[in-house]
PDB file of N, CA, C and O in Angstrom:
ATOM      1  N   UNK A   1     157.824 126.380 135.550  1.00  0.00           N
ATOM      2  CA  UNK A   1     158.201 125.491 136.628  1.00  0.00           C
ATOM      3  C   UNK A   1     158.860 124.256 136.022  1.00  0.00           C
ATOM      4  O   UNK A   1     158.480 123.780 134.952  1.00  0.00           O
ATOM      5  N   UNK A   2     160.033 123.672 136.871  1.00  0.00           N
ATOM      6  CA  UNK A   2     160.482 122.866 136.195  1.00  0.00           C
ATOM      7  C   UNK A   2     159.818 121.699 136.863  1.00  0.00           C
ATOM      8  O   UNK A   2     159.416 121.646 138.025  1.00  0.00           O
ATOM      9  N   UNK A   3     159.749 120.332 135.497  1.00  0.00           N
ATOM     10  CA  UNK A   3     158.943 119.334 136.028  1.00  0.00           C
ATOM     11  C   UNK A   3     160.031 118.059 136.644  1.00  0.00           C
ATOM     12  O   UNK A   3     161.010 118.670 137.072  1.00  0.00           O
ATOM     13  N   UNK A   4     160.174 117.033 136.788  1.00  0.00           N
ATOM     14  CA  UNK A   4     161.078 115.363 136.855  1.00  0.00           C
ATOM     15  C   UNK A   4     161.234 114.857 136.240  1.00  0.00           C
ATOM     16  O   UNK A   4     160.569 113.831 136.100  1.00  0.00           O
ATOM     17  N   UNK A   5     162.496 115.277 135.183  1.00  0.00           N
ATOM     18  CA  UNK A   5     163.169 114.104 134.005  1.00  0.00           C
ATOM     19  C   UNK A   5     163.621 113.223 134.873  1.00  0.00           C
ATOM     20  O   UNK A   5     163.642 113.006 136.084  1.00  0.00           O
ATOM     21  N   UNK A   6     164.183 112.529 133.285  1.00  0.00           N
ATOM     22  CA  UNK A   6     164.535 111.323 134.232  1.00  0.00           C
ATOM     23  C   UNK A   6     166.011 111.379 134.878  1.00  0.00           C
ATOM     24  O   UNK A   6     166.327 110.843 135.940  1.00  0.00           O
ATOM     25  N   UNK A   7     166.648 111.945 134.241  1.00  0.00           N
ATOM     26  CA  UNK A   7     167.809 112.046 135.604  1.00  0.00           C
ATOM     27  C   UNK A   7     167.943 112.934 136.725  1.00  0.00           C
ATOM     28  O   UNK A   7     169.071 113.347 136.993  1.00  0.00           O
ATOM     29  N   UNK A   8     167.131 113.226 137.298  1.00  0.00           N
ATOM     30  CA  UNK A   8     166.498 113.832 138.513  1.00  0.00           C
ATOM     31  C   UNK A   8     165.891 112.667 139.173  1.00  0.00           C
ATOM     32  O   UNK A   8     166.196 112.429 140.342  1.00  0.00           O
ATOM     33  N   UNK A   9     164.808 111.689 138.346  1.00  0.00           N
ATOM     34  CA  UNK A   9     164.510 110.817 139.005  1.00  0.00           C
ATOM     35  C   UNK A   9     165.260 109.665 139.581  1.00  0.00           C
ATOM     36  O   UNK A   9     164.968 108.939 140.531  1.00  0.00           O
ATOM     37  N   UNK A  10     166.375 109.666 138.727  1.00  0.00           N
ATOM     38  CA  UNK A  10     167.454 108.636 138.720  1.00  0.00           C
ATOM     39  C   UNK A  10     168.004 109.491 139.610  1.00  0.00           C
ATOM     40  O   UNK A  10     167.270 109.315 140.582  1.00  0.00           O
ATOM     41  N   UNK A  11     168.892 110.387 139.964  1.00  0.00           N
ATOM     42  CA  UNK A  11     169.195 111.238 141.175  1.00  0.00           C
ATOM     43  C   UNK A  11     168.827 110.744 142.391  1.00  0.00           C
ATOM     44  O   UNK A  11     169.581 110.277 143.245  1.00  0.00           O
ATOM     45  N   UNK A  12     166.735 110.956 142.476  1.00  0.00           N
ATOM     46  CA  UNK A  12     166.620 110.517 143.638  1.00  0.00           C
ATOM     47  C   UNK A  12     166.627 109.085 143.970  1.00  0.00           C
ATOM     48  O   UNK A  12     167.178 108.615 144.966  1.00  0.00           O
ATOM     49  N   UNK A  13     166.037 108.473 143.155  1.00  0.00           N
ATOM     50  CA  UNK A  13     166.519 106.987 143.153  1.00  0.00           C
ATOM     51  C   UNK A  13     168.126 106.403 143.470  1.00  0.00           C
ATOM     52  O   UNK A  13     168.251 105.228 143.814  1.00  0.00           O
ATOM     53  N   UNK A  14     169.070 107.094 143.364  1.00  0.00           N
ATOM     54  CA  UNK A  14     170.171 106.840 144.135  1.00  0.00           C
ATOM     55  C   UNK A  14     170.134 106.974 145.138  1.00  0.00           C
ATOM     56  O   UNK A  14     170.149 106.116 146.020  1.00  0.00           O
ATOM     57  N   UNK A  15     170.046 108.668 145.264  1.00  0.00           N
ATOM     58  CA  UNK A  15     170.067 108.954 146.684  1.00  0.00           C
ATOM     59  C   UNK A  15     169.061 108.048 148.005  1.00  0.00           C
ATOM     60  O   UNK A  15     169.527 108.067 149.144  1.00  0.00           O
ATOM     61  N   UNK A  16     167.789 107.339 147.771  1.00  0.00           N
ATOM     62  CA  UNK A  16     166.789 106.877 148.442  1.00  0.00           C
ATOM     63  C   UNK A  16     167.989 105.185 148.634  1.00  0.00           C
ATOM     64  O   UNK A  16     167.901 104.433 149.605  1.00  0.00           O
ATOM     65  N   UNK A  17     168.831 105.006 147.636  1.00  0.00           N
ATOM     66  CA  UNK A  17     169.356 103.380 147.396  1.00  0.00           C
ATOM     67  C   UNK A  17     170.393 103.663 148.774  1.00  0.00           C
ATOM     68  O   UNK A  17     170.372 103.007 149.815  1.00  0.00           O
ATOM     69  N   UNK A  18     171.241 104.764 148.478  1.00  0.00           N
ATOM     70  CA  UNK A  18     172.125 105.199 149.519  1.00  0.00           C
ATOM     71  C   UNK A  18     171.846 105.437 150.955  1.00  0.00           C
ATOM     72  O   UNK A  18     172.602 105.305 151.918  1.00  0.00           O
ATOM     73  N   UNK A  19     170.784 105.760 150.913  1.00  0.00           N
ATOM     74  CA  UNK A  19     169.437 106.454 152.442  1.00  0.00           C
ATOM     75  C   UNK A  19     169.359 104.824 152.701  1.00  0.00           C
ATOM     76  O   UNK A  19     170.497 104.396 152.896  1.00  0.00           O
ATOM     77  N   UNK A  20     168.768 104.215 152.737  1.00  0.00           N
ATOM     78  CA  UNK A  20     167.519 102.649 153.006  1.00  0.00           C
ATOM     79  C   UNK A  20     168.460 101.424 152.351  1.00  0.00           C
ATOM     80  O   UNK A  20     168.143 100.264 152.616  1.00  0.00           O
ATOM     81  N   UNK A  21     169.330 101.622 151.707  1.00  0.00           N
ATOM     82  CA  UNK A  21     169.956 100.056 151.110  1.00  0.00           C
ATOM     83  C   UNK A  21     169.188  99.394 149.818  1.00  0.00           C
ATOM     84  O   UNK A  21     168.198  99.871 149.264  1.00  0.00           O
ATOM     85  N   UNK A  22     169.641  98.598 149.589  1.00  0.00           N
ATOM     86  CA  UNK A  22     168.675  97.538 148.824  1.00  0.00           C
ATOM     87  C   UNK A  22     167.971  96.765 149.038  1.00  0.00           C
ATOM     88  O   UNK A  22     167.082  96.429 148.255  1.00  0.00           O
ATOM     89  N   UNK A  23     168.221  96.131 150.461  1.00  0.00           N
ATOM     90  CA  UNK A  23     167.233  95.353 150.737  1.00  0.00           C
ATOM     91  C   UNK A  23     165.514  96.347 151.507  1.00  0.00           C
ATOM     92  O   UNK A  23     164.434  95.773 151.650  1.00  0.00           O
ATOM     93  N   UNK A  24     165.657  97.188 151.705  1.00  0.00           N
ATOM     94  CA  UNK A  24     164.825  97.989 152.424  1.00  0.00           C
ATOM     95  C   UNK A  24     163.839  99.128 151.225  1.00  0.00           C
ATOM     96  O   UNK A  24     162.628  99.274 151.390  1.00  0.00           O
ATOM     97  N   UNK A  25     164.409  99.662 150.360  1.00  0.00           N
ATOM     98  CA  UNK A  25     164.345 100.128 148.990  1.00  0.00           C
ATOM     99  C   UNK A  25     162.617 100.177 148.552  1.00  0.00           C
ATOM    100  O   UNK A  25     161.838 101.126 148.463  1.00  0.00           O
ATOM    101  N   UNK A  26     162.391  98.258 148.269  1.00  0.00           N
ATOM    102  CA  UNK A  26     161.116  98.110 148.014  1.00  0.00           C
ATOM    103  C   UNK A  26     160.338  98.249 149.235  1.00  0.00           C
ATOM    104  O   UNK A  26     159.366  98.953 148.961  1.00  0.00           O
ATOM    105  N   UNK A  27     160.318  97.858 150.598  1.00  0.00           N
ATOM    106  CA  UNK A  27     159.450  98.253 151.261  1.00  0.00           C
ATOM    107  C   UNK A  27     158.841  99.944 151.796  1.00  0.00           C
ATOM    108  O   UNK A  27     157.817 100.422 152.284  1.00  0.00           O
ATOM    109  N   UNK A  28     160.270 100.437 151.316  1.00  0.00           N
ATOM    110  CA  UNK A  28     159.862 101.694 151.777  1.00  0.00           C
ATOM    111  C   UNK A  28     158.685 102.326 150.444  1.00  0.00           C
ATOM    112  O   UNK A  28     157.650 102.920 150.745  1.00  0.00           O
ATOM    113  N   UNK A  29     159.037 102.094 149.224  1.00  0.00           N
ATOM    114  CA  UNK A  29     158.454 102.252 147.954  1.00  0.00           C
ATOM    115  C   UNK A  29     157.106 101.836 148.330  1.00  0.00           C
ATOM    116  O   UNK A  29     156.160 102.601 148.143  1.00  0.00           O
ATOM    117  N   UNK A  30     156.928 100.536 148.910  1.00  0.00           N
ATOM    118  CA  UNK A  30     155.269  99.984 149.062  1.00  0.00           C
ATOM    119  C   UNK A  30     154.543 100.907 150.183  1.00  0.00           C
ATOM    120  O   UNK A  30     153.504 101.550 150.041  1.00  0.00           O
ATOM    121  N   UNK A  31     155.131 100.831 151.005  1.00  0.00           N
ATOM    122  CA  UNK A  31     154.752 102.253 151.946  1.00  0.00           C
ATOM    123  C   UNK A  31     154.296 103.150 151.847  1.00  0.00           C
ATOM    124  O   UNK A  31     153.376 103.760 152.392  1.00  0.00           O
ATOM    125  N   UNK A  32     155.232 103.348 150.781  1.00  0.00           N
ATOM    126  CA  UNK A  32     154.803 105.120 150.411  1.00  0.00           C
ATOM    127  C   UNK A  32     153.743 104.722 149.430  1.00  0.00           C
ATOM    128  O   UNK A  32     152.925 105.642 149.386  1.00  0.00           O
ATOM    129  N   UNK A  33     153.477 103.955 148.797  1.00  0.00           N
ATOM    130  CA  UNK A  33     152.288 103.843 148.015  1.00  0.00           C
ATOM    131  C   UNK A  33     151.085 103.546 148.580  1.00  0.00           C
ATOM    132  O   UNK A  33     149.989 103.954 148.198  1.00  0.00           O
ATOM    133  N   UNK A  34     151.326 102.790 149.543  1.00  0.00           N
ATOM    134  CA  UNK A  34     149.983 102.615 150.844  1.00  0.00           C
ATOM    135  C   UNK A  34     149.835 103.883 150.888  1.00  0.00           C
ATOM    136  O   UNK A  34     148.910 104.265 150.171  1.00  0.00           O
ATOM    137  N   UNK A  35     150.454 104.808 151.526  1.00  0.00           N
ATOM    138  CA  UNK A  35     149.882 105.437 152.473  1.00  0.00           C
ATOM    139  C   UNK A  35     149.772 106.561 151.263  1.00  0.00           C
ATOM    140  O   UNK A  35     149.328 107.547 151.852  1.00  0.00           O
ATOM    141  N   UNK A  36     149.945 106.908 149.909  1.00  0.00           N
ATOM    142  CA  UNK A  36     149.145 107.948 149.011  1.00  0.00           C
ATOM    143  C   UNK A  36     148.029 107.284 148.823  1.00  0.00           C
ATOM    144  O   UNK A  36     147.087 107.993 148.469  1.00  0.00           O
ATOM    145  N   UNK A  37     147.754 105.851 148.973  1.00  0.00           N
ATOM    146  CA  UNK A  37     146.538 105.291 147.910  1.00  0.00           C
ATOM    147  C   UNK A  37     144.934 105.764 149.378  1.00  0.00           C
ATOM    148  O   UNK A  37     143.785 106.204 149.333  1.00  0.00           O
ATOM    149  N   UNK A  38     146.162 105.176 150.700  1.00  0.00           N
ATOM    150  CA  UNK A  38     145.115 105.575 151.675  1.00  0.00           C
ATOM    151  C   UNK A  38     144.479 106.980 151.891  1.00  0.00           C
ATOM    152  O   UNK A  38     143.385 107.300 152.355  1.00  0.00           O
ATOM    153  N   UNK A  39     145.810 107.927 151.266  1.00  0.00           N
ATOM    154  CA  UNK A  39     145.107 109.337 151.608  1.00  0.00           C
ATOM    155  C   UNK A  39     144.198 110.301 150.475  1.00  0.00           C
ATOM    156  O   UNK A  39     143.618 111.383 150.390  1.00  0.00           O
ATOM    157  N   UNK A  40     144.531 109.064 149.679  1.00  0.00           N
ATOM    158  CA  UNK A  40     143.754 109.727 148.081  1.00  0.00           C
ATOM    159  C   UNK A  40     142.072 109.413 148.120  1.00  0.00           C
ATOM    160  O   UNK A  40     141.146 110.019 147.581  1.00  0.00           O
ATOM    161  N   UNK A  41     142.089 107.695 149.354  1.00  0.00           N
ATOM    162  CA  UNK A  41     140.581 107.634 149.342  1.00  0.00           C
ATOM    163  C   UNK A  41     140.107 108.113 150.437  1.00  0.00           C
ATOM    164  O   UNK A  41     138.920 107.958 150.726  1.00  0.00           O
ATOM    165  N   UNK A  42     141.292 109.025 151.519  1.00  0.00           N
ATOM    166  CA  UNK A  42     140.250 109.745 152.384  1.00  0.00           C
ATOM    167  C   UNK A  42     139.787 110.839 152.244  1.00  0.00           C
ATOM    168  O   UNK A  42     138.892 111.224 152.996  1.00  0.00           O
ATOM    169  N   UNK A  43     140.289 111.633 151.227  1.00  0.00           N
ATOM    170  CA  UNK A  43     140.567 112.657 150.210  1.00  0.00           C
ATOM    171  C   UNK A  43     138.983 112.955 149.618  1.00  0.00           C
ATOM    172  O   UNK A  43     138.259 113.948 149.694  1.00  0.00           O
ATOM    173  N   UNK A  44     138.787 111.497 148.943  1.00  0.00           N
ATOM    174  CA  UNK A  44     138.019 111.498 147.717  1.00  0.00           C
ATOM    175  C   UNK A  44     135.924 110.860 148.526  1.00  0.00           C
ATOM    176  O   UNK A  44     134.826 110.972 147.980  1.00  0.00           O
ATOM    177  N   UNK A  45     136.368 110.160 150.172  1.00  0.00           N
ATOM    178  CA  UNK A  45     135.086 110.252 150.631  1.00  0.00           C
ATOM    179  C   UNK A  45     134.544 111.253 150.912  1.00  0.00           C
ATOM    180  O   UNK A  45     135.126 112.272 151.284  1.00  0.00           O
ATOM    181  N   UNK A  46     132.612 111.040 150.700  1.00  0.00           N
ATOM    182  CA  UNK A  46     131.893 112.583 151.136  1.00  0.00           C
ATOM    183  C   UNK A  46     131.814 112.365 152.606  1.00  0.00           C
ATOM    184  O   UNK A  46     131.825 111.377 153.341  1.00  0.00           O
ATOM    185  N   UNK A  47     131.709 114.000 152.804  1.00  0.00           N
ATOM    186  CA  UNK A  47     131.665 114.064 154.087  1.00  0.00           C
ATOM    187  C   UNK A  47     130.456 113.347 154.812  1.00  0.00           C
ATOM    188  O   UNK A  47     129.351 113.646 154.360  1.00  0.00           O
ATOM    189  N   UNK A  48     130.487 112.374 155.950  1.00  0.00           N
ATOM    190  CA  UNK A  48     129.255 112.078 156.786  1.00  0.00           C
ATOM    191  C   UNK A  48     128.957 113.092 157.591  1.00  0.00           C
ATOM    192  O   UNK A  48     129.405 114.238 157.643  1.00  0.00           O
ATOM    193  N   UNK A  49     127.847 112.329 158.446  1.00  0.00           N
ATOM    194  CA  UNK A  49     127.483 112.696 160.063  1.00  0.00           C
ATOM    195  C   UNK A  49     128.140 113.427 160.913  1.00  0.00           C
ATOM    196  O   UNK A  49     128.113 114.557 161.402  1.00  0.00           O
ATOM    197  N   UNK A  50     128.928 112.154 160.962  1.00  0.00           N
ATOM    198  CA  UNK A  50     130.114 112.320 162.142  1.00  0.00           C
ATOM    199  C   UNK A  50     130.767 113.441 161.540  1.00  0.00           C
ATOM    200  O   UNK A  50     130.867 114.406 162.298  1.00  0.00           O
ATOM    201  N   UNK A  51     131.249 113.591 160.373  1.00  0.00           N
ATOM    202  CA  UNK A  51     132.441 114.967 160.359  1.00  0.00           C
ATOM    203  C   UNK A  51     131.795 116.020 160.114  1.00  0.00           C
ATOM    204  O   UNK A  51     132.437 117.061 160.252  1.00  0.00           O
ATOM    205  N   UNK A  52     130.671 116.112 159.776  1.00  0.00           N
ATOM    206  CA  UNK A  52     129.854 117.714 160.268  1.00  0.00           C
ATOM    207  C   UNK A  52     129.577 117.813 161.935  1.00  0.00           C
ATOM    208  O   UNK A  52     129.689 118.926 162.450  1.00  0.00           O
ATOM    209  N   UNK A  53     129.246 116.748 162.711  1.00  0.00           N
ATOM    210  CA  UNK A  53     128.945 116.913 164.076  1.00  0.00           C
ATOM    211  C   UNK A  53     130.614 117.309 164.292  1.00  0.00           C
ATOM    212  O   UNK A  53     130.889 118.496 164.465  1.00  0.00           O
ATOM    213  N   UNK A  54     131.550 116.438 164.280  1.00  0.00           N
ATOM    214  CA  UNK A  54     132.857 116.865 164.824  1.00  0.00           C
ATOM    215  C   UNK A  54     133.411 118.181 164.164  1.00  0.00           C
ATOM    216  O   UNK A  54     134.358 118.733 164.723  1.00  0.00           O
ATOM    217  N   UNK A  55     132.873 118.735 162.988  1.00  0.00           N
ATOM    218  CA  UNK A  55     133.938 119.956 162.901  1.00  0.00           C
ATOM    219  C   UNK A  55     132.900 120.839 163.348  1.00  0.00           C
ATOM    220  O   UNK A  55     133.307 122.000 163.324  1.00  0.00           O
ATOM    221  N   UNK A  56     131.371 120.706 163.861  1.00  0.00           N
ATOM    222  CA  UNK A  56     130.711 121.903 164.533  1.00  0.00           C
ATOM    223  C   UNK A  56     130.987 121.545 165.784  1.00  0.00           C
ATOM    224  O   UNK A  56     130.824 122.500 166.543  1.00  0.00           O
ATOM    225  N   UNK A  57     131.442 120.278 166.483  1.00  0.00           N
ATOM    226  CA  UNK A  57     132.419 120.401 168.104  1.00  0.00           C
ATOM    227  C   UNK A  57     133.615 121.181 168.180  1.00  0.00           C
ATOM    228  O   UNK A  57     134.070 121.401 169.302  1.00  0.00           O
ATOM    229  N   UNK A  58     134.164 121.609 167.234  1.00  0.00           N
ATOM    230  CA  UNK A  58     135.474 121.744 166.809  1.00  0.00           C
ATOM    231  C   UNK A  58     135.460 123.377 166.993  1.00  0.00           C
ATOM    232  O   UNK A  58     136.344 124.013 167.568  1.00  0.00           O
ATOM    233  N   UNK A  59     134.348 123.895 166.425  1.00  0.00           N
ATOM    234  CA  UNK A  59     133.943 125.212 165.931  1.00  0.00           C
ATOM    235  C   UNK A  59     133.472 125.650 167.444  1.00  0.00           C
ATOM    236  O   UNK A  59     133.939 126.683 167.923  1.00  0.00           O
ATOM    237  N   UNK A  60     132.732 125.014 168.036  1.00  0.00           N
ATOM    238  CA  UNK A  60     131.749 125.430 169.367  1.00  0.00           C
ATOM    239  C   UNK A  60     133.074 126.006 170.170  1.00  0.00           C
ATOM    240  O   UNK A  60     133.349 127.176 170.436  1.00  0.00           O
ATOM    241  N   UNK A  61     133.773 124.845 170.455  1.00  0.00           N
ATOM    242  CA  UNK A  61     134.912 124.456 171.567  1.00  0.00           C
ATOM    243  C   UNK A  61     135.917 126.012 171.343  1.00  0.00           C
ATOM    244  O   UNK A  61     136.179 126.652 172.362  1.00  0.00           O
ATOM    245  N   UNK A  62     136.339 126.440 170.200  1.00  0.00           N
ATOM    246  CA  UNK A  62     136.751 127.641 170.172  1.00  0.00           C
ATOM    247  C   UNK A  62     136.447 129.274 170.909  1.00  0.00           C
ATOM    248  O   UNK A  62     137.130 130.241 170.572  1.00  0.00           O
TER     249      UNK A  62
END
């Protein structure tokens, strides 16, 4: 499998400059880092209460 040198990365890094501008560039970048950092720690909590009661509502309701 091929992996992301760097001129692939530089590739998309144009292409994203061309997509969004420069002034827009970094916010979209912070964004996207929010929202991996948010899904890495919903990822990484144990399951509670609530999400065994809701995925056996989930299961019943079928």
């Amino acid at each position: 499998m091929m992996g992301l040198t760097v001129p692939k990365l530089l590739l998309i890094l144009a292409i994203g400059l061309l997509i969004f501008g420069p002034g827009k560039l970094p916010q979209v970048g912070k964004s996207l880092g929010e929202s991996i950092k948010a899904f890495k720690s919903g990822a990484a909590e144990k399951p509670t209460e609530e999400t065994h009661v809701a995925a056996a509502e989930t299961k019943d309701a079928k």
